[in-house]
C-alpha positions as a printed Julia matrix, in Angstrom:
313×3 Matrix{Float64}:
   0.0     0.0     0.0
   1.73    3.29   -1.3
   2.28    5.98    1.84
   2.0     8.41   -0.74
  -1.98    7.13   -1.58
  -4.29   10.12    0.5
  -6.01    7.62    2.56
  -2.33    6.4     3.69
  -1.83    7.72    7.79
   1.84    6.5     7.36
   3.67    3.91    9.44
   3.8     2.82   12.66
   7.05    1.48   14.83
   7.53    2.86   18.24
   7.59    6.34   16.56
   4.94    7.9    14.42
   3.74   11.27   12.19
   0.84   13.3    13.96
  -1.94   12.03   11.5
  -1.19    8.4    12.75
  -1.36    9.28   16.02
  -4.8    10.91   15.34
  -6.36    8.27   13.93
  -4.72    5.25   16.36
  -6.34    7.89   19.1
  -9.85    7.8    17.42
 -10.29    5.17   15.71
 -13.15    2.93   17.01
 -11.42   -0.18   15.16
  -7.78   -1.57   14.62
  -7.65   -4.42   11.37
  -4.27   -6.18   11.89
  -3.28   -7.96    8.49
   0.05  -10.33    8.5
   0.83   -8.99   11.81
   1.76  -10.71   15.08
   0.13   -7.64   17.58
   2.81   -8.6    19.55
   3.5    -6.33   23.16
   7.36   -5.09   22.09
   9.92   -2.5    22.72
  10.1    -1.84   18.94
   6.18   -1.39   18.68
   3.64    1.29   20.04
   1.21   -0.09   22.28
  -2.18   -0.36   21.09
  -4.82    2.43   22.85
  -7.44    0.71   25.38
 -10.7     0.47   24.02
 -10.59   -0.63   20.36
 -12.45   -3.55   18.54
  -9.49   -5.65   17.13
  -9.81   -7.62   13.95
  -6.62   -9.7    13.85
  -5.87  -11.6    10.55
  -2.95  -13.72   10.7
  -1.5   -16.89    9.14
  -0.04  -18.34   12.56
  -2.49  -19.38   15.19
   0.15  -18.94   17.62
  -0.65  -15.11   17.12
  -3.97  -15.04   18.15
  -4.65  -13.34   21.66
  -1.27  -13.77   22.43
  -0.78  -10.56   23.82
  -4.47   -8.43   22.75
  -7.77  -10.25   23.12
  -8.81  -10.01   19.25
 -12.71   -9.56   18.87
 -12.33  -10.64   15.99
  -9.34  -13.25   15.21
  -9.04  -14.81   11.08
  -6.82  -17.32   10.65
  -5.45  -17.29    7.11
  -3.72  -16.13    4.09
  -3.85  -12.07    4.13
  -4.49  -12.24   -0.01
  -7.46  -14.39    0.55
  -8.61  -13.06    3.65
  -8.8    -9.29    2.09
 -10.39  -10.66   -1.0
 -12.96  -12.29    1.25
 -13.08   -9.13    3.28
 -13.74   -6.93    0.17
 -16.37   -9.06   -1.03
 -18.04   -8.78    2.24
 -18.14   -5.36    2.32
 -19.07   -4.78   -1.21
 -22.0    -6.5    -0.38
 -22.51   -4.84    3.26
 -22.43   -1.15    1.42
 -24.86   -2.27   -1.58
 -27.56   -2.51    0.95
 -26.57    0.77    3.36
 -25.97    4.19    2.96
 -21.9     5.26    3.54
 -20.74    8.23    5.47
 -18.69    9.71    3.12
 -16.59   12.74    5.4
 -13.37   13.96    3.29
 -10.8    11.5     5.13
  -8.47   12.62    3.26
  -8.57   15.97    3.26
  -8.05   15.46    7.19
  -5.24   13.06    6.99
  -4.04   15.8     4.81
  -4.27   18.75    7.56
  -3.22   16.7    10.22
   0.34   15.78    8.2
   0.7    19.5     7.1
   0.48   20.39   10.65
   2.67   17.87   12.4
   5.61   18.64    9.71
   5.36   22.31   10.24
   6.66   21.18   14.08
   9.53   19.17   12.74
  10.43   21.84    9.67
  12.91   23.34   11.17
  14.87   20.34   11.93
  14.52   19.07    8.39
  15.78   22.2     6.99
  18.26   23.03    9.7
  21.79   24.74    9.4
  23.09   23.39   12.81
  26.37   21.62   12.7
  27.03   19.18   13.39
  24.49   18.12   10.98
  20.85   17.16   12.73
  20.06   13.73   10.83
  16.28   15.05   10.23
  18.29   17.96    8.08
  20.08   14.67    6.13
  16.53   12.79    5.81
  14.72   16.35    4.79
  17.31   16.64    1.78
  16.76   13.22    0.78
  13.02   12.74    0.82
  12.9    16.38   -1.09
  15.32   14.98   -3.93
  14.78   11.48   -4.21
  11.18   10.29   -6.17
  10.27    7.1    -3.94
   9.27    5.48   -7.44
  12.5     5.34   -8.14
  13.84    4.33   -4.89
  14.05    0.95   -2.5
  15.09    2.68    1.32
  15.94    0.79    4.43
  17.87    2.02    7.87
  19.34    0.17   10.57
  18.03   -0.12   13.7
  18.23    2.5    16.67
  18.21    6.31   15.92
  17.89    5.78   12.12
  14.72    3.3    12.22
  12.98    6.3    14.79
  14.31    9.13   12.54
  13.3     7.73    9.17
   9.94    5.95   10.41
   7.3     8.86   10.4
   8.75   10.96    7.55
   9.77    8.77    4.84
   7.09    7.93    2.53
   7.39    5.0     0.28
   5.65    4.33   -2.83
   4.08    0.86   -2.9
   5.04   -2.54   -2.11
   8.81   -3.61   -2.38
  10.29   -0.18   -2.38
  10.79   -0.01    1.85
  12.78   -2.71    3.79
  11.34   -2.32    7.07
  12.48   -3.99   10.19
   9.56   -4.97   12.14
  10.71   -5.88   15.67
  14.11   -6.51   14.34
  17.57   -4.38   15.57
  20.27   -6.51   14.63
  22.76   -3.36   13.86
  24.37   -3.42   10.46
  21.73   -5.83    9.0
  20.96   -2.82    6.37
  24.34   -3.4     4.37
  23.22   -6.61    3.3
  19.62   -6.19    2.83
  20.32   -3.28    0.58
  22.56   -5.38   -1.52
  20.06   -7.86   -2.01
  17.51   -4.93   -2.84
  19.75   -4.12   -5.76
  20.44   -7.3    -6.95
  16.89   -7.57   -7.21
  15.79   -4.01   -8.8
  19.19   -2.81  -10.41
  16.83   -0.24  -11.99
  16.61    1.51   -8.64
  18.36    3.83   -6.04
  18.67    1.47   -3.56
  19.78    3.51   -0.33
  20.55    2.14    3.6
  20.66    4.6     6.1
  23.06    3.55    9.07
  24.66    4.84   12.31
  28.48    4.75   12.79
  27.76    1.52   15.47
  25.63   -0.38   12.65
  28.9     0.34    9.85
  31.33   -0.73   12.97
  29.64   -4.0    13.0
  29.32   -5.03    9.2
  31.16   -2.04    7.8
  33.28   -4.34    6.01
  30.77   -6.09    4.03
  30.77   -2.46    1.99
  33.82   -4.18    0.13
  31.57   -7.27   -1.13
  29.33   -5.01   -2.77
  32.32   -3.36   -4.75
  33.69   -6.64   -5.66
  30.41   -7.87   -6.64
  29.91   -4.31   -8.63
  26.59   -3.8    -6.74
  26.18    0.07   -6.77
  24.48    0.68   -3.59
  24.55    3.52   -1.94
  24.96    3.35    1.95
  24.54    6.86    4.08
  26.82    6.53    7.19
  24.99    9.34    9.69
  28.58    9.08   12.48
  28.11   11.1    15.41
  30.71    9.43   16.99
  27.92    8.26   19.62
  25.8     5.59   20.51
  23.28    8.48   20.37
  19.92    6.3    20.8
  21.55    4.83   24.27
  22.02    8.56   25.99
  19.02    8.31   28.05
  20.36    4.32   29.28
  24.12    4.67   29.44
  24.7     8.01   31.72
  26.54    5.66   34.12
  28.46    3.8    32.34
  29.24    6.51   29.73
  30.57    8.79   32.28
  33.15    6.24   33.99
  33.89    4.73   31.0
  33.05    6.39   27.77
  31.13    3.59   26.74
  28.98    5.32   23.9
  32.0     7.22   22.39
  32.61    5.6    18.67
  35.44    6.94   16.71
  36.45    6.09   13.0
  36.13    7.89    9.44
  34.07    5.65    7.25
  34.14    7.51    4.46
  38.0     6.9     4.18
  36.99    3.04    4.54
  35.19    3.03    2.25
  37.47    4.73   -0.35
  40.3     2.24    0.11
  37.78   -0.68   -0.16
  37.58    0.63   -3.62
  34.07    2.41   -3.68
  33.17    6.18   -4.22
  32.47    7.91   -0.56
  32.74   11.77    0.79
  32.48   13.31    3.91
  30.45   15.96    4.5
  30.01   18.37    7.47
  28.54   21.11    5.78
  24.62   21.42    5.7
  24.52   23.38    2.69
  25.85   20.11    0.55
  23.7    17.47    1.7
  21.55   17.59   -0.78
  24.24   18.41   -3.22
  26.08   14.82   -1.83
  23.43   12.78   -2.35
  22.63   13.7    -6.04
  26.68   12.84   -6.86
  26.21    9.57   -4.88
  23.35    8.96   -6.95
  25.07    9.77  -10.02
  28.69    7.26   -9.13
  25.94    4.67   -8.56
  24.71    5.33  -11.76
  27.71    5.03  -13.02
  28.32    1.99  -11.5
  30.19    2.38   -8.49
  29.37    1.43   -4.65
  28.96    4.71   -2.9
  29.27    5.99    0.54
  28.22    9.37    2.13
  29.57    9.82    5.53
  27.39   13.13    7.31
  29.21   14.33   10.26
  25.77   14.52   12.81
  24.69   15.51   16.06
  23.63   12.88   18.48
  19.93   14.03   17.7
  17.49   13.24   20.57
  14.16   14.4    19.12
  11.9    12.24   17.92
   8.36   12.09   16.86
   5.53   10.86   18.97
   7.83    8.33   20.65
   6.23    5.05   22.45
   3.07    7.58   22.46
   0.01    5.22   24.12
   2.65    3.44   26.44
């Protein structure tokens, strides 16, 4: 289902834009399709008080951890076919309320983004990743694009503002945060659709575990293109590591990937100046164009903000 469709709220992790949080808030009804409705630190809690339809493949799912009212066990193709036909045939014989939904989920975006402008088009330096993620989403058509991101401050970051165009053209992680699992997914992405701008967003830890793996894709002329956002932090663990961080320096990260990545054979910069992010990423698309592996390293702040965070919990 495209995110750029009007009836499309946008997705959901444990971070979210301001019309999903509207409608989770209001809605009367919650229709779970392929999904586990599993209680997890990677997923925001379901609001009290809604009628849950739960459609899943694995019985196992069912009331595990919400009470479904109602639970279908099967296929999600042939369970929305049989879903559409039942309502086709429930709205031949009543009148529909027909208020402009979309119009609404329209307002509600506009107005949660004109919060958050600011940070997408900010000058700060050290780069604020939302200025990185504004630069991209305003120069990159998600027709012609398959995006993932790691886990940890890129997976909250990206979540609520990037909106993909249909099926196959996002990666996203679910309840997943194995750090540096992006590098390889985005490989396979290409391998799949060497027609598109296959892009995974990553933190200096995710490169610092599978960093390396950037070589494979140069030997195997796979002409990704990997955006390292290093702010020499374990950024997402500030509010769990004071402790430890001040006796030991346990978050501090230090290394220049972009360099890495250069004598691993690929095409990388580093930039630190806001004024050429967007600039960056349009030569990054062209060397992958052109057939190379590229790398953009953005020298970032260790960015705290984020949007409607673990809102209902």
């Amino acid at each position: 289902f495209s995110e750029m469709h009007p009836l499309s709220v946008g997705s959901v992790s444990e971070v979210m834009n301001g019309a999903a949080l509207e409608y989770m808030r209001e809605s009367d009804v919650l229709f779970g399709i392929g999904t586990s409705f599993t209680i997890q630190g990677m997923v925001t809690p379901y609001p009290a008080g809604k009628t849950l339809i739960h459609a899943t493949n694995d019985p196992v799912d069912l009331h595990k951890d919400y009470i479904a009212g109602h639970p279908l066990l099967g296929d999600a193709r042939l369970v929305l076919r049989q879903m559409i036909e039942a309502c086709e045939e429930l709205l031949s014989t009543r009148e529909r309320e027909t208020p402009d939904t979309a119009a609404r989920i329209s307002a509600l975006r506009s107005a949660w983004y004109g919060e958050w402008e600011s940070k997408l088009t900010s000058s700060e330096s050290p780069i604020t990743p939302y200025r990185v993620l504004g630069e991209f989403t305003a120069s990159v058509d998600p027709s012609d694009a398959i995006v993932t991101h790691d886990s940890g401050s890129p997976r909250m970051q990206i979540m609520p503002f990037y909106r993909s165009n249909g099926p196959r053209s996002y990666l996203g992680w679910g309840k997943s945060h194995g750090l540096g699992t992006g590098l390889g997914l985005i490989m396979g992405a290409k391998l799949a659709k060497p027609d598109k701008f296959c892009v995974n967003f990553m933190g200096d830890a995710a490169f610092g575990m599978t960093g390396l793996d950037f070589e494979t894709a140069v030997r195997s002329n796979i002409p990704i293109c990997t955006v390292v956002l290093n702010n020499d932090d374990m950024a997402v663990e500030v509010p769990h590591m004071e402790l430890s961080n001040n006796r030991f320096g346990s978050r501090a990260l230090y290394g220049r990937y972009s360099d890495m990545a250069r004598a691993m054979g690929g095409w990388s910069e580093r930039i630190d100046d806001p004024a050429d992010v967007g600039p960056a990423l349009m030569r990054a698309r062209r060397a992958t164009e052109e057939g190379q592996s590229a790398l953009l390293e953005f020298a970032t702040s260790s960015e705290q903000a984020k949007s409607n965070l673990r809102a209902f919990s």
